[in-house]
Coordinates of C-alpha atoms in Angstrom, one line a residue:
S1 CA -18.0 -8.0 11.0
V2 CA -14.4 -7.2 9.9
I3 CA -13.9 -4.9 12.9
A4 CA -15.5 -7.3 15.3
V5 CA -13.6 -10.4 14.2
R6 CA -10.2 -8.7 14.0
V7 CA -10.6 -7.0 17.4
A8 CA -11.7 -10.3 19.0
L9 CA -8.5 -11.9 17.7
I10 CA -6.2 -9.3 19.3
P11 CA -5.5 -11.6 22.3
I12 CA -4.2 -14.2 19.8
L13 CA -2.7 -12.2 16.9
G14 CA -1.8 -9.0 18.7
I15 CA -1.5 -5.6 17.2
P16 CA 1.0 -5.4 14.3
Q17 CA 4.3 -3.4 14.5
P18 CA 5.9 -1.7 11.5
F19 CA 8.7 -3.6 9.8
N20 CA 9.1 -2.5 6.2
H21 CA 10.5 0.8 5.0
D22 CA 7.2 1.8 3.4
E23 CA 5.3 1.3 6.7
F24 CA 7.7 3.6 8.7
S25 CA 7.4 6.2 5.9
Y26 CA 3.6 6.2 6.0
L27 CA 3.8 6.5 9.8
L28 CA 6.0 9.6 9.5
A29 CA 3.3 11.1 7.3
A30 CA 0.6 10.1 9.8
D31 CA 2.5 11.7 12.7
T32 CA 2.9 14.8 10.7
F33 CA -0.8 15.1 9.7
A34 CA -1.9 14.2 13.2
H35 CA 0.0 17.2 14.6
G36 CA -1.8 19.5 12.1
R37 CA 1.2 20.0 9.7
L38 CA 1.7 19.1 6.0
T39 CA 5.4 18.6 6.4
N40 CA 8.3 19.2 8.8
P41 CA 11.4 21.4 8.7
T42 CA 14.7 19.8 8.0
H43 CA 16.5 18.9 11.2
P44 CA 20.0 20.4 11.8
M45 CA 21.4 16.9 12.4
W46 CA 19.5 15.4 9.5
I47 CA 22.5 13.4 8.1
H48 CA 22.3 11.2 11.2
F49 CA 18.7 10.4 10.6
E50 CA 18.7 9.7 6.8
S51 CA 16.6 6.6 6.0
F52 CA 14.6 4.9 3.3
H53 CA 11.6 6.3 1.5
I54 CA 11.7 9.7 3.3
I55 CA 13.1 13.0 2.2
E56 CA 15.2 15.3 4.4
K57 CA 15.4 18.3 2.1
P58 CA 13.8 20.7 1.3
T59 CA 11.6 19.4 4.1
Y60 CA 11.5 16.3 6.3
M61 CA 8.6 14.1 5.1
S62 CA 7.5 10.8 3.7
M63 CA 8.1 10.4 0.0
Y64 CA 4.7 8.9 -0.6
P65 CA 1.4 10.6 -1.6
P66 CA -0.7 11.7 1.4
A67 CA -3.8 9.3 1.3
Q68 CA -2.2 6.5 3.3
G69 CA -0.7 8.8 5.8
L70 CA -4.1 10.5 6.4
V71 CA -5.7 7.1 7.1
L72 CA -3.0 6.3 9.7
A73 CA -3.3 9.8 11.1
A74 CA -7.0 9.3 11.7
G75 CA -6.1 6.1 13.7
K76 CA -3.4 8.0 15.6
L77 CA -5.9 10.6 16.7
L78 CA -8.2 7.8 17.9
G79 CA -5.4 6.2 20.0
H80 CA -3.2 4.2 17.6
P81 CA -2.3 4.3 13.9
W82 CA -3.4 0.7 13.4
I83 CA -7.0 1.8 14.3
G84 CA -7.0 3.7 11.0
Q85 CA -5.9 0.6 9.1
L86 CA -8.6 -1.4 10.9
L87 CA -11.4 1.0 10.0
V88 CA -10.3 1.6 6.4
T89 CA -10.1 -2.1 5.7
A90 CA -13.6 -2.6 7.1
L91 CA -14.7 0.4 5.0
M92 CA -13.0 -1.1 1.9
C93 CA -15.0 -4.4 2.3
S94 CA -18.2 -2.4 2.7
A95 CA -17.4 -0.4 -0.4
L96 CA -16.7 -3.5 -2.4
C97 CA -20.1 -4.9 -1.3
W98 CA -21.8 -1.7 -2.5
M99 CA -19.8 -1.9 -5.7
L100 CA -20.8 -5.5 -6.4
Q101 CA -24.4 -4.6 -5.8
G102 CA -24.2 -2.4 -8.9
W103 CA -22.9 -5.3 -11.0
V104 CA -24.5 -8.5 -9.8
P105 CA -27.7 -9.3 -7.8
P106 CA -27.5 -8.6 -4.0
P107 CA -27.1 -12.2 -2.8
W108 CA -24.1 -12.6 -5.1
A109 CA -22.7 -9.2 -4.0
L110 CA -22.9 -10.5 -0.4
F111 CA -21.3 -13.8 -1.4
G112 CA -18.4 -12.0 -3.1
T113 CA -17.9 -9.6 -0.2
T114 CA -17.7 -12.6 2.1
L115 CA -14.8 -13.9 0.0
V116 CA -13.2 -10.4 0.2
V117 CA -13.5 -10.4 4.0
L118 CA -12.1 -13.9 4.3
R119 CA -9.2 -13.3 1.9
L120 CA -8.2 -9.7 2.5
G121 CA -10.1 -8.4 5.5
I122 CA -8.8 -10.3 8.5
L123 CA -5.4 -12.0 8.1
S124 CA -3.8 -10.3 5.1
S125 CA -1.0 -7.8 5.3
W126 CA -3.5 -5.0 4.4
M127 CA -5.1 -5.5 7.8
N128 CA -2.0 -6.6 9.7
G129 CA 0.4 -3.9 8.7
Y130 CA 0.8 -0.2 7.8
W131 CA 0.8 -0.4 4.0
S132 CA -2.7 1.1 3.9
A133 CA -3.4 -0.5 0.6
S134 CA -7.0 -0.8 1.7
I135 CA -7.6 2.9 1.0
V136 CA -6.4 2.4 -2.6
A137 CA -8.8 -0.5 -3.1
L138 CA -11.5 1.6 -1.6
G139 CA -10.9 4.3 -4.2
G140 CA -11.2 1.8 -7.0
A141 CA -14.4 0.3 -5.5
L142 CA -16.0 3.8 -5.4
V143 CA -15.3 4.4 -9.1
L144 CA -16.6 1.0 -10.2
G145 CA -19.6 1.2 -7.9
A146 CA -20.6 4.6 -9.1
W147 CA -20.2 3.7 -12.8
P148 CA -23.4 1.4 -13.3
R149 CA -25.4 3.7 -11.0
L150 CA -24.3 6.8 -12.9
R151 CA -25.4 5.2 -16.2
K152 CA -28.8 4.1 -14.8
H153 CA -29.8 7.2 -12.8
V154 CA -27.6 10.1 -14.0
R155 CA -27.3 11.5 -10.4
V156 CA -24.9 14.1 -9.0
R157 CA -24.1 11.9 -5.9
D158 CA -22.8 9.1 -8.1
A159 CA -20.7 11.5 -10.0
L160 CA -19.3 12.8 -6.8
L161 CA -18.6 9.3 -5.5
M162 CA -16.7 8.5 -8.7
S163 CA -14.7 11.7 -8.3
L164 CA -13.9 10.8 -4.7
G165 CA -12.6 7.4 -5.8
L166 CA -10.4 9.0 -8.5
V167 CA -9.0 11.6 -6.0
I168 CA -8.1 8.8 -3.6
L169 CA -6.3 6.9 -6.4
A170 CA -4.4 10.0 -7.5
N171 CA -3.3 10.7 -3.9
S172 CA -2.4 7.1 -3.0
R173 CA -1.0 5.3 -6.1
P174 CA -0.9 7.9 -8.9
Y175 CA 0.6 5.7 -11.7
E176 CA -1.5 2.6 -11.0
G177 CA -4.5 4.9 -10.5
L178 CA -3.9 6.4 -13.9
L179 CA -3.8 2.9 -15.4
F180 CA -7.1 2.2 -13.7
A181 CA -8.7 5.4 -14.8
I182 CA -7.9 5.3 -18.5
P183 CA -10.4 2.4 -19.3
V184 CA -13.0 4.1 -17.2
A185 CA -12.6 7.4 -19.0
I186 CA -12.8 5.7 -22.4
A187 CA -16.0 3.8 -21.3
M188 CA -17.5 7.1 -20.1
L189 CA -16.6 8.9 -23.3
F190 CA -18.2 6.2 -25.5
W191 CA -21.3 6.3 -23.3
L192 CA -21.7 10.1 -23.5
L193 CA -21.2 9.9 -27.3
D194 CA -23.4 6.9 -27.8
K195 CA -26.8 7.2 -29.5
N196 CA -28.5 6.1 -26.3
R197 CA -26.6 8.7 -24.3
P198 CA -28.4 10.9 -21.7
A199 CA -29.4 14.3 -22.9
F200 CA -26.7 16.9 -22.7
S201 CA -28.9 19.1 -20.6
R202 CA -28.9 16.3 -18.0
S203 CA -25.3 15.0 -18.3
L204 CA -23.7 18.5 -18.1
P205 CA -25.0 19.6 -14.7
R206 CA -25.2 16.0 -13.2
I207 CA -22.1 14.3 -14.6
I208 CA -19.6 16.6 -16.4
V209 CA -19.6 19.6 -14.1
P210 CA -19.5 17.7 -10.8
I211 CA -16.7 15.5 -11.9
F212 CA -14.5 18.2 -13.5
S213 CA -15.1 20.6 -10.7
S214 CA -14.3 18.0 -8.0
L215 CA -11.1 16.9 -9.8
L216 CA -10.0 20.5 -10.3
L217 CA -10.5 21.3 -6.7
A218 CA -8.6 18.1 -5.7
A219 CA -5.8 18.9 -8.1
V220 CA -5.4 22.4 -6.5
A221 CA -5.3 20.8 -3.0
T222 CA -2.8 18.2 -4.1
G223 CA -0.6 20.8 -5.8
Y224 CA -0.6 22.9 -2.6
Y225 CA 0.4 19.9 -0.6
Y226 CA 3.4 19.2 -2.8
Y227 CA 4.3 22.9 -2.9
R228 CA 4.6 22.8 0.9
V229 CA 6.6 19.6 0.8
T230 CA 8.9 20.0 -2.2
G231 CA 8.6 23.7 -3.0
S232 CA 6.8 23.0 -6.3
P233 CA 3.1 22.0 -6.9
F234 CA 4.3 19.9 -9.9
R235 CA 7.1 18.0 -8.1
M236 CA 6.2 15.0 -5.9
A237 CA 8.2 14.0 -2.9
Y238 CA 8.9 10.7 -4.6
Q239 CA 10.8 12.7 -7.3
D240 CA 12.9 14.4 -4.7
N241 CA 13.7 11.2 -3.0
Y242 CA 14.8 9.5 -6.3
A243 CA 16.9 12.6 -7.3
T244 CA 18.7 12.4 -4.0
Y245 CA 19.2 8.6 -3.5
G246 CA 18.0 6.6 -6.5
R247 CA 19.8 5.2 -9.4
A248 CA 17.6 2.5 -10.8
P249 CA 14.7 4.2 -12.8
Y250 CA 11.1 3.5 -12.2
F251 CA 10.5 2.3 -15.7
L252 CA 12.6 -0.2 -17.6
W253 CA 13.1 2.1 -20.7
Q254 CA 14.5 4.9 -18.7
T255 CA 18.2 5.7 -18.4
P256 CA 19.8 5.0 -15.0
A257 CA 21.0 8.0 -13.0
P258 CA 24.6 8.3 -11.8
E259 CA 25.2 6.8 -8.4
A260 CA 24.4 9.2 -5.6
V261 CA 26.7 10.3 -2.8
Y262 CA 25.8 8.2 0.3
R263 CA 26.8 9.0 3.8
H264 CA 25.8 5.5 5.2
D265 CA 26.9 2.1 3.9
V266 CA 23.4 0.6 4.5
M267 CA 21.8 3.1 2.2
R268 CA 24.5 2.6 -0.5
N269 CA 24.0 -1.2 -0.3
F270 CA 20.2 -0.9 -0.5
Y271 CA 20.2 1.3 -3.7
R272 CA 22.9 -0.8 -5.3
L273 CA 20.7 -3.9 -4.7
D274 CA 17.9 -2.0 -6.4
F275 CA 20.1 -1.2 -9.3
R276 CA 21.1 -4.9 -9.7
E277 CA 17.5 -5.8 -9.8
F278 CA 16.9 -3.3 -12.6
E279 CA 19.9 -4.6 -14.6
R280 CA 18.7 -8.2 -14.3
Q281 CA 15.5 -7.2 -15.9
L282 CA 17.2 -5.8 -19.0
T283 CA 18.0 -9.4 -20.1
V284 CA 15.3 -11.7 -21.5
A285 CA 15.9 -14.4 -19.0
G286 CA 16.1 -12.0 -16.0
Y287 CA 12.9 -10.2 -17.1
L288 CA 11.0 -13.5 -17.5
R289 CA 12.1 -14.8 -14.1
S290 CA 11.2 -11.5 -12.4
A291 CA 7.8 -11.5 -14.2
A292 CA 7.0 -15.1 -13.1
T293 CA 8.0 -14.3 -9.5
R294 CA 5.7 -11.3 -9.4
A295 CA 2.8 -13.0 -11.1
Y296 CA 3.0 -15.8 -8.6
S297 CA 3.0 -13.3 -5.7
W298 CA 0.0 -11.5 -7.1
W299 CA -1.9 -14.8 -7.6
Q300 CA -1.0 -16.0 -4.1
F301 CA -2.2 -12.8 -2.5
Y302 CA -5.5 -12.1 -4.3
L303 CA -6.6 -15.6 -5.3
G304 CA -4.6 -18.6 -4.2
P305 CA -5.7 -22.1 -5.1
L306 CA -9.2 -21.8 -3.6
L307 CA -10.3 -18.7 -5.6
T308 CA -8.6 -20.0 -8.7
L309 CA -11.1 -22.8 -9.2
P310 CA -14.0 -20.4 -10.2
L311 CA -11.8 -19.2 -13.1
L312 CA -12.8 -22.4 -14.9
A313 CA -15.8 -20.3 -16.1
F314 CA -13.5 -17.4 -17.2
P315 CA -13.8 -18.2 -21.0
W316 CA -17.5 -17.7 -20.8
V317 CA -17.4 -14.6 -18.7
I318 CA -15.0 -12.6 -20.9
R319 CA -17.6 -12.9 -23.8
Q320 CA -20.1 -11.0 -21.8
K321 CA -20.4 -7.3 -22.8
K322 CA -21.0 -6.2 -19.2
M323 CA -17.6 -7.6 -18.1
R324 CA -15.6 -5.6 -20.7
L325 CA -14.8 -2.7 -18.4
P326 CA -13.5 -4.7 -15.4
L327 CA -11.6 -6.9 -17.8
A328 CA -10.1 -3.9 -19.6
I329 CA -9.1 -2.4 -16.2
C330 CA -7.3 -5.6 -15.2
L331 CA -5.5 -5.8 -18.6
A332 CA -4.5 -2.1 -18.4
M333 CA -3.0 -2.7 -15.0
I334 CA -1.0 -5.7 -16.1
A335 CA 0.2 -4.0 -19.2
G336 CA 1.4 -1.0 -17.1
F337 CA 3.2 -3.4 -14.8
T338 CA 5.3 -4.9 -17.6
V339 CA 7.4 -1.8 -17.9
Q340 CA 7.9 -1.1 -14.2
T341 CA 11.2 -1.9 -12.4
W342 CA 9.4 -2.8 -9.2
N343 CA 6.1 -4.6 -8.6
S344 CA 4.4 -5.8 -5.5
P345 CA 0.9 -7.3 -5.0
H346 CA -0.4 -4.0 -3.4
Y347 CA 0.4 -2.2 -6.7
F348 CA -2.6 -4.0 -8.1
S349 CA -4.9 -2.7 -5.3
P350 CA -6.8 -0.1 -7.4
A351 CA -8.2 -3.0 -9.5
T352 CA -9.2 -5.2 -6.6
G353 CA -12.9 -4.4 -7.3
A354 CA -12.5 -5.2 -11.0
L355 CA -10.9 -8.5 -10.2
Y356 CA -13.6 -9.5 -7.7
I357 CA -16.4 -8.5 -10.2
L358 CA -14.9 -11.0 -12.7
L359 CA -14.4 -13.6 -9.9
V360 CA -18.0 -13.3 -8.7
Q361 CA -19.3 -13.5 -12.3
C362 CA -17.3 -16.7 -12.8
I363 CA -18.9 -18.1 -9.7
R364 CA -22.4 -17.2 -10.9
Q365 CA -21.5 -18.8 -14.2
L366 CA -20.6 -22.0 -12.4
W367 CA -23.8 -21.9 -10.4
Q368 CA -25.9 -21.5 -13.5
W369 CA -24.3 -24.3 -15.5
R370 CA -26.9 -26.7 -17.1
R371 CA -24.6 -29.6 -17.8
R372 CA -24.0 -32.9 -16.2
S373 CA -21.3 -31.3 -14.0
S374 CA -23.7 -28.7 -12.6
V375 CA -24.1 -30.6 -9.4
V376 CA -20.4 -30.6 -8.9
A377 CA -20.1 -26.9 -9.8
K378 CA -22.7 -25.9 -7.2
A379 CA -21.0 -28.0 -4.6
L380 CA -17.8 -26.3 -5.5
V381 CA -19.4 -22.8 -5.1
R382 CA -20.8 -23.8 -1.7
A383 CA -17.5 -25.2 -0.6
I384 CA -15.4 -22.1 -1.4
P385 CA -16.5 -19.9 1.6
V386 CA -16.6 -22.9 3.9
L387 CA -13.0 -23.8 3.0
A388 CA -11.9 -20.1 3.3
C389 CA -13.4 -20.0 6.9
A390 CA -11.6 -23.3 7.7
M391 CA -8.3 -21.9 6.6
I392 CA -8.7 -18.9 8.9
L393 CA -9.6 -21.1 11.8
L394 CA -6.6 -23.3 11.1
R395 CA -4.2 -20.2 11.0
V396 CA -5.7 -18.7 14.2
T397 CA -5.7 -22.0 16.0
A398 CA -2.0 -22.6 15.1
A399 CA -1.2 -19.1 16.4
A400 CA -3.1 -19.7 19.6
V401 CA -1.2 -23.0 20.3
H402 CA 2.1 -21.6 19.1
V403 CA 2.5 -24.1 16.2
Q404 CA 4.2 -22.1 13.5
I405 CA 2.8 -22.8 10.0
E406 CA 3.5 -19.2 8.8
L407 CA 5.2 -16.0 10.0
A408 CA 4.7 -15.6 13.7
W409 CA 2.0 -13.2 15.1
P410 CA 2.0 -10.3 15.8
R411 CA 3.8 -9.1 12.7
G412 CA 6.6 -6.5 12.5
N413 CA 9.9 -5.6 14.0
L414 CA 9.1 -6.7 17.5
E415 CA 12.6 -6.3 18.8
R416 CA 12.6 -2.6 17.9
A417 CA 9.2 -2.2 19.4
R418 CA 10.3 -3.9 22.6
I419 CA 13.3 -1.6 23.0
L420 CA 11.2 1.4 22.1
Q421 CA 8.6 0.5 24.7
H422 CA 11.3 0.1 27.4
L423 CA 13.0 3.4 26.6
Q424 CA 9.7 5.2 26.6
S425 CA 9.1 4.0 30.2
L426 CA 12.4 5.5 31.5
P427 CA 12.5 9.0 32.9
G428 CA 13.9 11.7 30.6
K429 CA 14.5 11.7 26.8
Q430 CA 16.5 9.1 25.0
L431 CA 18.9 9.0 22.0
V432 CA 19.6 5.6 20.4
I433 CA 22.7 5.1 18.2
V434 CA 22.0 2.1 15.9
A435 CA 24.8 0.1 14.5
Y436 CA 24.6 -2.8 12.0
G437 CA 26.8 -5.8 11.2
P438 CA 28.3 -6.6 7.8
R439 CA 25.5 -9.0 6.9
H440 CA 22.6 -6.7 7.8
D441 CA 19.2 -7.5 6.4
L442 CA 18.5 -4.4 4.3
A443 CA 14.7 -4.8 4.8
G444 CA 15.0 -4.6 8.6
E445 CA 15.6 -0.9 9.2
W446 CA 15.6 0.6 12.7
V447 CA 16.3 4.3 12.1
Y448 CA 13.0 6.0 11.7
N449 CA 11.8 8.9 13.8
D450 CA 8.7 11.0 14.7
A451 CA 7.8 14.1 12.8
D452 CA 9.1 16.4 15.5
I453 CA 12.5 14.8 16.3
D454 CA 13.5 17.3 19.0
A455 CA 10.3 16.7 20.9
A456 CA 10.3 12.9 20.6
K457 CA 10.8 10.8 23.7
V458 CA 13.1 8.5 21.8
V459 CA 15.3 9.5 18.8
W460 CA 17.0 6.9 16.5
A461 CA 20.2 7.8 14.8
R462 CA 22.8 6.0 12.7
D463 CA 26.3 5.2 14.1
M464 CA 28.7 7.3 12.0
G465 CA 31.8 6.6 14.0
K466 CA 33.3 8.3 17.0
D467 CA 34.3 11.5 15.3
D468 CA 31.2 12.0 13.2
N469 CA 28.9 11.2 16.2
R470 CA 30.4 14.0 18.3
D471 CA 28.2 16.7 16.9
L472 CA 25.1 14.6 17.4
L473 CA 26.0 13.8 20.9
Q474 CA 26.6 17.4 21.7
Y475 CA 23.3 18.5 20.1
F476 CA 21.4 15.9 22.3
R477 CA 23.7 16.3 25.3
T478 CA 20.7 16.4 27.7
R479 CA 19.4 13.0 26.6
N480 CA 20.4 9.5 27.9
I481 CA 22.4 7.9 25.1
W482 CA 22.1 4.2 24.1
L483 CA 23.7 1.9 21.6
V484 CA 21.7 -0.8 19.8
E485 CA 23.4 -3.5 17.7
G486 CA 20.5 -4.1 15.3
D487 CA 21.9 -7.4 14.0
D488 CA 22.5 -9.1 17.4
P489 CA 20.4 -12.3 18.0
V490 CA 18.6 -10.5 20.8
P491 CA 19.3 -6.7 20.4
Q492 CA 19.5 -4.7 23.6
A493 CA 19.9 -1.0 24.4
T494 CA 23.2 -0.6 26.3
P495 CA 24.7 2.7 27.5
Y496 CA 26.7 4.4 24.8
S497 CA 30.4 4.9 25.2
D498 CA 33.0 6.1 22.8

């Protein structure tokens, strides 16, 4: 249903284009994997191509773990990277349904999945972008779906599904995945040591050995990947990127690094802005403002007013023993976020399944109320999916008649995509020199390239001035050379001239 609905809406909503730094970085990884490589050699002209969230040395690659890039690479092999995002989001919704079936009766699992589809599966940025947070939520759903089945049946397949979920988390969002995994590990330890535990002769071959062997094999594979990218199996590409460009630390208790040497003003301004955000959070007032802003963005993305109403039953749900694990996961995630410099809604994606377990249980609690207000509670439960559908119809209708009630569709840097499409249609290969004005939006970056820069039809480079551009122009002397002023009201590619 997710695939069918979103594909049917392509004539109205279009296919998204990348906009944010993260999206371009994931697409670089996707292009690399789709060509059968783990990373790319550093380009001789790499200083002209430096950009955000990628590394240029010791190899040229995305700074992020590989899971998101693999999803987009699968889509690229099928015809377009967004196909990977479409498929994995549908798979995420299916996995969340399977997960909920292990925690609540099947009708309520289907009800909860309907809310997931309406909230996250069709119009959210997880579907309509290249963040690939859906693969992270899928990993969390596999772990939480395997847990009750593992306790009930003690089967190897459930242990392997749990391991797969943990591997996905470790290779997509490692820190947040660790926060998620700690309560699960503690719950499993208590279960295996409890007086009602399964016999060791059953748990060893069916649980312990499959999980440990799977995780060990995955750790070796992940280590080899980072060995190829950074030269060390114990050093992530993120660490190389931070060592080269970053100053603001990932955690608030860490000491800032000295300012790096930047070759481009736009990169200097970006990392200085990051550092000011870090400094603001070192004050009580700045920290509280930042925390409130982030909490609001999380609430708006995952719940909104409509899915907040069932939380009226939350005080009753948290008393239920069965809900301790999903509650502990959510609390562990929140606690881990309190010490991070940066937080975005998709950071919480590993715990999407835990949140919706609690939400569905709250809805069940409302439905089962035996009070005078029970009729109102049941009407509220019935109204939630109806209103969610109505909101989607309203947003799609507004887009169809070009009444802007939100960001326009399709999403992304459409100007860059327009110029790229035009240049790709021209004969020969093209080189684009990108220049920005003094008030450039640091989020709207244009300089990102394919994995194999020399073979690319269109190459994007930074304007470094007449003298510094000379080596680049000489290297690409067989290409047609264009200049794009990225901050013009309607950017155009014009022939480049000194």
